[in-house]
PDB file of C-alpha atoms in Angstrom:
ATOM      1  CA  MET A   2       0.357   0.143   0.100  1.00 59.00           C
ATOM      2  CA  ILE A   3       0.770   3.256  -1.086  1.00 67.00           C
ATOM      3  CA  GLY A   4       2.554   5.356   2.334  1.00 78.00           C
ATOM      4  CA  ASP A   5       2.445   2.338   4.446  1.00 89.00           C
ATOM      5  CA  ARG A   6       6.366   1.673   5.712  1.00 90.00           C
ATOM      6  CA  TRP A   7       8.555   5.243   6.952  1.00 90.00           C
ATOM      7  CA  GLY A   8      11.712   4.275   8.800  1.00 95.00           C
ATOM      8  CA  VAL A   9      10.728   0.074   9.455  1.00 96.00           C
ATOM      9  CA  THR A  10      13.024  -2.271   8.415  1.00 97.00           C
ATOM     10  CA  ASP A  11      11.448  -5.880   6.716  1.00 97.00           C
ATOM     11  CA  SER A  12      12.137  -7.345  10.158  1.00 97.00           C
ATOM     12  CA  GLU A  13      10.193  -4.356  11.933  1.00 98.00           C
ATOM     13  CA  THR A  14       7.365  -5.354  10.297  1.00 97.00           C
ATOM     14  CA  LEU A  15       7.364  -8.895  10.805  1.00 97.00           C
ATOM     15  CA  CYS A  16       7.303  -7.847  14.655  1.00 97.00           C
ATOM     16  CA  THR A  17       4.063  -8.537  16.868  1.00 97.00           C
ATOM     17  CA  TYR A  18       2.452  -5.246  17.648  1.00 98.00           C
ATOM     18  CA  PRO A  19      -0.315  -4.752  21.129  1.00 98.00           C
ATOM     19  CA  CYS A  20      -2.051  -2.971  18.142  1.00 98.00           C
ATOM     20  CA  ASP A  21      -2.796  -6.056  16.081  1.00 97.00           C
ATOM     21  CA  ASP A  22      -4.371  -7.954  19.136  1.00 95.00           C
ATOM     22  CA  LEU A  23      -7.593  -5.255  19.071  1.00 96.00           C
ATOM     23  CA  VAL A  24      -8.015  -4.984  15.536  1.00 95.00           C
ATOM     24  CA  VAL A  25      -9.076  -8.488  13.414  1.00 90.00           C
ATOM     25  CA  ALA A  26      -8.343  -8.390   9.078  1.00 92.00           C
ATOM     26  CA  PRO A  27      -6.935  -4.396   9.424  1.00 92.00           C
ATOM     27  CA  ALA A  28      -8.004  -2.719   5.570  1.00 86.00           C
ATOM     28  CA  LEU A  29      -4.794  -0.844   6.989  1.00 87.00           C
ATOM     29  CA  GLN A  30      -1.590  -1.543   8.311  1.00 90.00           C
ATOM     30  CA  ALA A  31       1.115   1.081   8.808  1.00 91.00           C
ATOM     31  CA  TRP A  32       4.539   1.185  10.089  1.00 95.00           C
ATOM     32  CA  ARG A  33       6.987   4.482  11.126  1.00 94.00           C
ATOM     33  CA  ALA A  34       9.755   4.510  13.629  1.00 97.00           C
ATOM     34  CA  VAL A  35      12.844   6.129  14.024  1.00 98.00           C
ATOM     35  CA  SER A  36      16.036   5.716  16.033  1.00 98.00           C
ATOM     36  CA  ILE A  37      16.685   8.235  18.934  1.00 98.00           C
ATOM     37  CA  ALA A  38      20.454   9.054  20.285  1.00 97.00           C
ATOM     38  CA  VAL A  39      19.489   8.150  23.666  1.00 97.00           C
ATOM     39  CA  PRO A  40      17.929   5.781  26.104  1.00 97.00           C
ATOM     40  CA  VAL A  41      14.290   3.977  27.040  1.00 97.00           C
ATOM     41  CA  ALA A  42      14.271   5.997  29.689  1.00 96.00           C
ATOM     42  CA  ALA A  43      14.868   9.319  27.654  1.00 97.00           C
ATOM     43  CA  VAL A  44      12.308   9.167  25.170  1.00 98.00           C
ATOM     44  CA  TRP A  45       9.155   7.195  27.160  1.00 98.00           C
ATOM     45  CA  PRO A  46       8.661  10.090  28.942  1.00 97.00           C
ATOM     46  CA  TRP A  47       7.988  12.520  25.963  1.00 97.00           C
ATOM     47  CA  VAL A  48       5.786   8.948  24.270  1.00 97.00           C
ATOM     48  CA  ALA A  49       3.358   9.307  27.386  1.00 97.00           C
ATOM     49  CA  GLN A  50       2.901  13.147  26.713  1.00 96.00           C
ATOM     50  CA  LEU A  51       1.194  12.676  24.323  1.00 94.00           C
ATOM     51  CA  ARG A  52      -1.551  13.115  26.602  1.00 95.00           C
ATOM     52  CA  LEU A  53      -1.280  16.941  26.680  1.00 90.00           C
ATOM     53  CA  ALA A  54      -0.408  17.166  22.805  1.00 84.00           C
ATOM     54  CA  PRO A  55      -0.201  15.646  19.401  1.00 79.00           C
ATOM     55  CA  TYR A  56       3.466  16.479  18.408  1.00 85.00           C
ATOM     56  CA  SER A  57       3.229  16.510  14.620  1.00 73.00           C
ATOM     57  CA  TYR A  58       1.730  19.638  12.394  1.00 66.00           C
ATOM     58  CA  ASP A  59       0.295  21.726  15.843  1.00 66.00           C
ATOM     59  CA  TRP A  60      -1.549  24.573  13.103  1.00 61.00           C
ATOM     60  CA  ILE A  61      -3.366  21.110  11.898  1.00 61.00           C
ATOM     61  CA  ASP A  62      -3.951  19.497  14.907  1.00 62.00           C
ATOM     62  CA  ASN A  63      -3.540  21.146  17.881  1.00 54.00           C
ATOM     63  CA  ARG A  64      -5.460  24.220  16.008  1.00 61.00           C
ATOM     64  CA  GLY A  65      -2.844  26.066  16.429  1.00 63.00           C
ATOM     65  CA  ARG A  66      -1.175  25.831  19.635  1.00 75.00           C
ATOM     66  CA  ARG A  67       2.092  24.481  20.558  1.00 78.00           C
ATOM     67  CA  SER A  68       2.558  20.978  21.266  1.00 78.00           C
ATOM     68  CA  PRO A  69       5.021  21.653  25.034  1.00 77.00           C
ATOM     69  CA  ARG A  70       8.236  20.875  24.616  1.00 82.00           C
ATOM     70  CA  GLN A  71       9.653  20.895  27.972  1.00 91.00           C
ATOM     71  CA  LEU A  72       8.552  17.630  29.876  1.00 95.00           C
ATOM     72  CA  ARG A  73       5.669  18.526  32.863  1.00 92.00           C
ATOM     73  CA  GLY A  74       6.163  15.183  34.901  1.00 92.00           C
ATOM     74  CA  LEU A  75       2.978  13.011  33.896  1.00 95.00           C
ATOM     75  CA  PRO A  76       2.133  10.192  36.030  1.00 96.00           C
ATOM     76  CA  GLU A  77       2.408   6.629  34.181  1.00 98.00           C
ATOM     77  CA  PRO A  78      -0.039   6.508  31.611  1.00 98.00           C
ATOM     78  CA  GLN A  79      -3.507   4.425  32.307  1.00 98.00           C
ATOM     79  CA  VAL A  80      -5.959   2.205  30.640  1.00 98.00           C
ATOM     80  CA  GLY A  81      -9.227   4.172  30.136  1.00 98.00           C
ATOM     81  CA  GLU A  82      -7.021   7.258  29.815  1.00 97.00           C
ATOM     82  CA  ALA A  83      -7.269   9.695  26.543  1.00 95.00           C
ATOM     83  CA  PHE A  84      -4.409   9.388  24.540  1.00 95.00           C
ATOM     84  CA  THR A  85      -4.282  12.653  23.374  1.00 89.00           C
ATOM     85  CA  THR A  86      -5.384  15.928  23.712  1.00 83.00           C
ATOM     86  CA  ALA A  87      -5.617  18.168  20.254  1.00 81.00           C
ATOM     87  CA  GLY A  88      -7.181  22.335  20.366  1.00 76.00           C
ATOM     88  CA  GLY A  89      -7.918  21.402  24.458  1.00 78.00           C
ATOM     89  CA  ARG A  90     -10.484  18.646  23.786  1.00 82.00           C
ATOM     90  CA  LYS A  91      -9.099  15.186  24.897  1.00 90.00           C
ATOM     91  CA  LEU A  92      -9.339  12.597  22.298  1.00 87.00           C
ATOM     92  CA  GLY A  93      -9.028   8.620  22.016  1.00 93.00           C
ATOM     93  CA  ARG A  94      -8.262   6.462  24.685  1.00 97.00           C
ATOM     94  CA  ILE A  95      -5.194   4.359  25.454  1.00 98.00           C
ATOM     95  CA  VAL A  96      -5.979   0.477  25.826  1.00 98.00           C
ATOM     96  CA  SER A  97      -2.540  -0.891  26.996  1.00 98.00           C
ATOM     97  CA  VAL A  98       0.348   0.272  28.015  1.00 98.00           C
ATOM     98  CA  ASP A  99       3.728  -1.157  29.844  1.00 98.00           C
ATOM     99  CA  PRO A 100       5.683   1.752  31.189  1.00 97.00           C
ATOM    100  CA  GLY A 101       8.667   2.256  29.439  1.00 97.00           C
ATOM    101  CA  LYS A 102       8.003  -0.622  26.874  1.00 98.00           C
ATOM    102  CA  GLN A 103       4.676   0.676  24.832  1.00 98.00           C
ATOM    103  CA  LEU A 104       1.763   2.218  24.488  1.00 98.00           C
ATOM    104  CA  THR A 105      -1.519   1.341  22.473  1.00 98.00           C
ATOM    105  CA  SER A 106      -4.528   3.826  22.438  1.00 96.00           C
ATOM    106  CA  THR A 107      -7.242   3.607  19.892  1.00 93.00           C
ATOM    107  CA  ILE A 108      -8.171   7.297  18.092  1.00 89.00           C
ATOM    108  CA  MET A 109     -10.844   7.802  15.579  1.00 84.00           C
ATOM    109  CA  GLY A 110     -10.881   3.931  14.728  1.00 89.00           C
ATOM    110  CA  ALA A 111      -7.385   3.688  14.684  1.00 87.00           C
ATOM    111  CA  PHE A 112      -4.799   1.184  17.189  1.00 95.00           C
ATOM    112  CA  MET A 113      -2.260   2.171  17.326  1.00 94.00           C
ATOM    113  CA  SER A 114       1.123   1.027  19.148  1.00 98.00           C
ATOM    114  CA  TYR A 115       4.207   2.974  20.134  1.00 97.00           C
ATOM    115  CA  VAL A 116       6.788   0.521  20.830  1.00 98.00           C
ATOM    116  CA  LEU A 117      10.564   1.288  22.639  1.00 98.00           C
ATOM    117  CA  VAL A 118      13.306  -0.687  21.689  1.00 98.00           C
ATOM    118  CA  PRO A 119      16.801  -0.648  23.386  1.00 97.00           C
ATOM    119  CA  GLU A 120      20.059  -0.193  20.501  1.00 95.00           C
ATOM    120  CA  GLY A 121      22.678  -0.776  21.886  1.00 87.00           C
ATOM    121  CA  HIS A 122      23.372   1.176  25.905  1.00 86.00           C
ATOM    122  CA  ASP A 123      22.658   4.813  24.039  1.00 94.00           C
ATOM    123  CA  THR A 124      20.267   3.743  21.946  1.00 97.00           C
ATOM    124  CA  THR A 125      15.728   3.518  21.222  1.00 98.00           C
ATOM    125  CA  ARG A 126      14.378   3.000  18.397  1.00 98.00           C
ATOM    126  CA  LEU A 127      10.615   4.000  18.366  1.00 98.00           C
ATOM    127  CA  LEU A 128       7.830   2.158  16.525  1.00 98.00           C
ATOM    128  CA  LEU A 129       4.462   2.782  15.698  1.00 95.00           C
ATOM    129  CA  LYS A 130       2.491  -0.029  13.668  1.00 96.00           C
ATOM    130  CA  VAL A 131      -1.283   1.894  13.119  1.00 93.00           C
ATOM    131  CA  VAL A 132      -4.094  -0.282  12.108  1.00 93.00           C
ATOM    132  CA  MET A 133      -7.690   0.180  11.366  1.00 87.00           C
ATOM    133  CA  ARG A 134     -11.108  -1.454   9.768  1.00 84.00           C
ATOM    134  CA  THR A 135     -11.821   0.839   6.585  1.00 78.00           C
ATOM    135  CA  THR A 136     -13.035   0.595   3.081  1.00 62.00           C
ATOM    136  CA  ARG A 137     -10.612  -0.203   0.969  1.00 72.00           C
ATOM    137  CA  TRP A 138     -10.667   2.506  -1.415  1.00 58.00           C
ATOM    138  CA  ALA A 139      -9.863   4.880   1.405  1.00 70.00           C
ATOM    139  CA  ALA A 140      -6.843   3.178   3.273  1.00 61.00           C
ATOM    140  CA  PRO A 141      -4.613   4.683   0.331  1.00 58.00           C
ATOM    141  CA  GLY A 142      -5.612   8.115   1.665  1.00 63.00           C
ATOM    142  CA  LEU A 143      -5.269   7.567   5.593  1.00 67.00           C
ATOM    143  CA  SER A 144      -2.074   5.943   5.282  1.00 65.00           C
ATOM    144  CA  ILE A 145      -0.624   8.637   3.339  1.00 68.00           C
ATOM    145  CA  GLY A 146      -2.134  10.825   5.874  1.00 60.00           C
ATOM    146  CA  ASP A 147      -1.511   9.280   8.541  1.00 69.00           C
ATOM    147  CA  LEU A 148       2.247   8.956   7.075  1.00 66.00           C
ATOM    148  CA  VAL A 149       2.488  12.999   6.850  1.00 62.00           C
ATOM    149  CA  MET A 150       1.530  13.186  10.717  1.00 80.00           C
ATOM    150  CA  ALA A 151       3.011  10.298  12.180  1.00 84.00           C
ATOM    151  CA  ARG A 152       6.626  11.428  10.509  1.00 89.00           C
ATOM    152  CA  ARG A 153       6.265  14.785  11.726  1.00 89.00           C
ATOM    153  CA  GLN A 154       5.097  12.822  15.409  1.00 90.00           C
ATOM    154  CA  LEU A 155       8.052  11.013  15.667  1.00 93.00           C
ATOM    155  CA  LEU A 156      10.819  13.482  14.461  1.00 95.00           C
ATOM    156  CA  ASN A 157       9.508  16.002  16.951  1.00 92.00           C
ATOM    157  CA  LEU A 158       9.553  13.161  19.712  1.00 96.00           C
ATOM    158  CA  LYS A 159      13.162  12.185  18.418  1.00 97.00           C
ATOM    159  CA  GLU A 160      14.569  16.043  18.695  1.00 95.00           C
ATOM    160  CA  LEU A 161      13.237  17.037  22.265  1.00 95.00           C
ATOM    161  CA  ALA A 162      14.241  13.465  23.493  1.00 96.00           C
ATOM    162  CA  GLU A 163      17.797  14.144  22.304  1.00 97.00           C
ATOM    163  CA  HIS A 164      17.998  17.610  23.285  1.00 92.00           C
ATOM    164  CA  GLY A 165      16.126  17.447  26.487  1.00 78.00           C
ATOM    165  CA  GLN A 166      17.551  14.557  28.282  1.00 55.00           C
ATOM    166  CA  HIS A 167      19.321  16.897  30.172  1.00 47.00           C
ATOM    167  CA  HIS A 168      16.490  18.845  31.568  1.00 45.00           C
ATOM    168  CA  ARG A 169      14.303  18.188  34.779  1.00 46.00           C
ATOM    169  CA  PRO A 170      10.668  17.912  34.228  1.00 49.00           C
ATOM    170  CA  ALA A 171       8.832  21.169  34.407  1.00 49.00           C
ATOM    171  CA  THR A 172       5.757  21.326  37.377  1.00 46.00           C
ATOM    172  CA  LYS A 173       2.393  21.264  36.081  1.00 44.00           C
TER     173      LYS A 173
END
């Protein structure tokens, strides 16, 4: 499918992700990944902070509000909690979480798993898989739209984790 892969290896697309158990026969499967030059412990707080903002193109999916650029010291995500906040509105919900390892959520009919994989001592692979039941004609367009937004999100998380690893979380 057009736009179904960005930054992932063939072996990463063959892995099983938590979202795979939530959608039977998805019409849309998309994989995205980025390597981040910090340990998992420095990446996880940014993934967990997706609850505050989408971290993609803020002018599109956050009504122009800038996603926070400092960690806010949030408690660990919980199943049932809102997945993200966009334009001041809570959206989606968290369906599975293993702190420091994976966060799986649902939003607008899609299920997505963010999986953190350590690579050596000081690098993390942040993998994202999106699955969705939809019509076959809509899947390519949704995949391309997700590619644009998810790529920006992962690159923003990479930049924030790499440049913010020595900063203390801001207080709420």
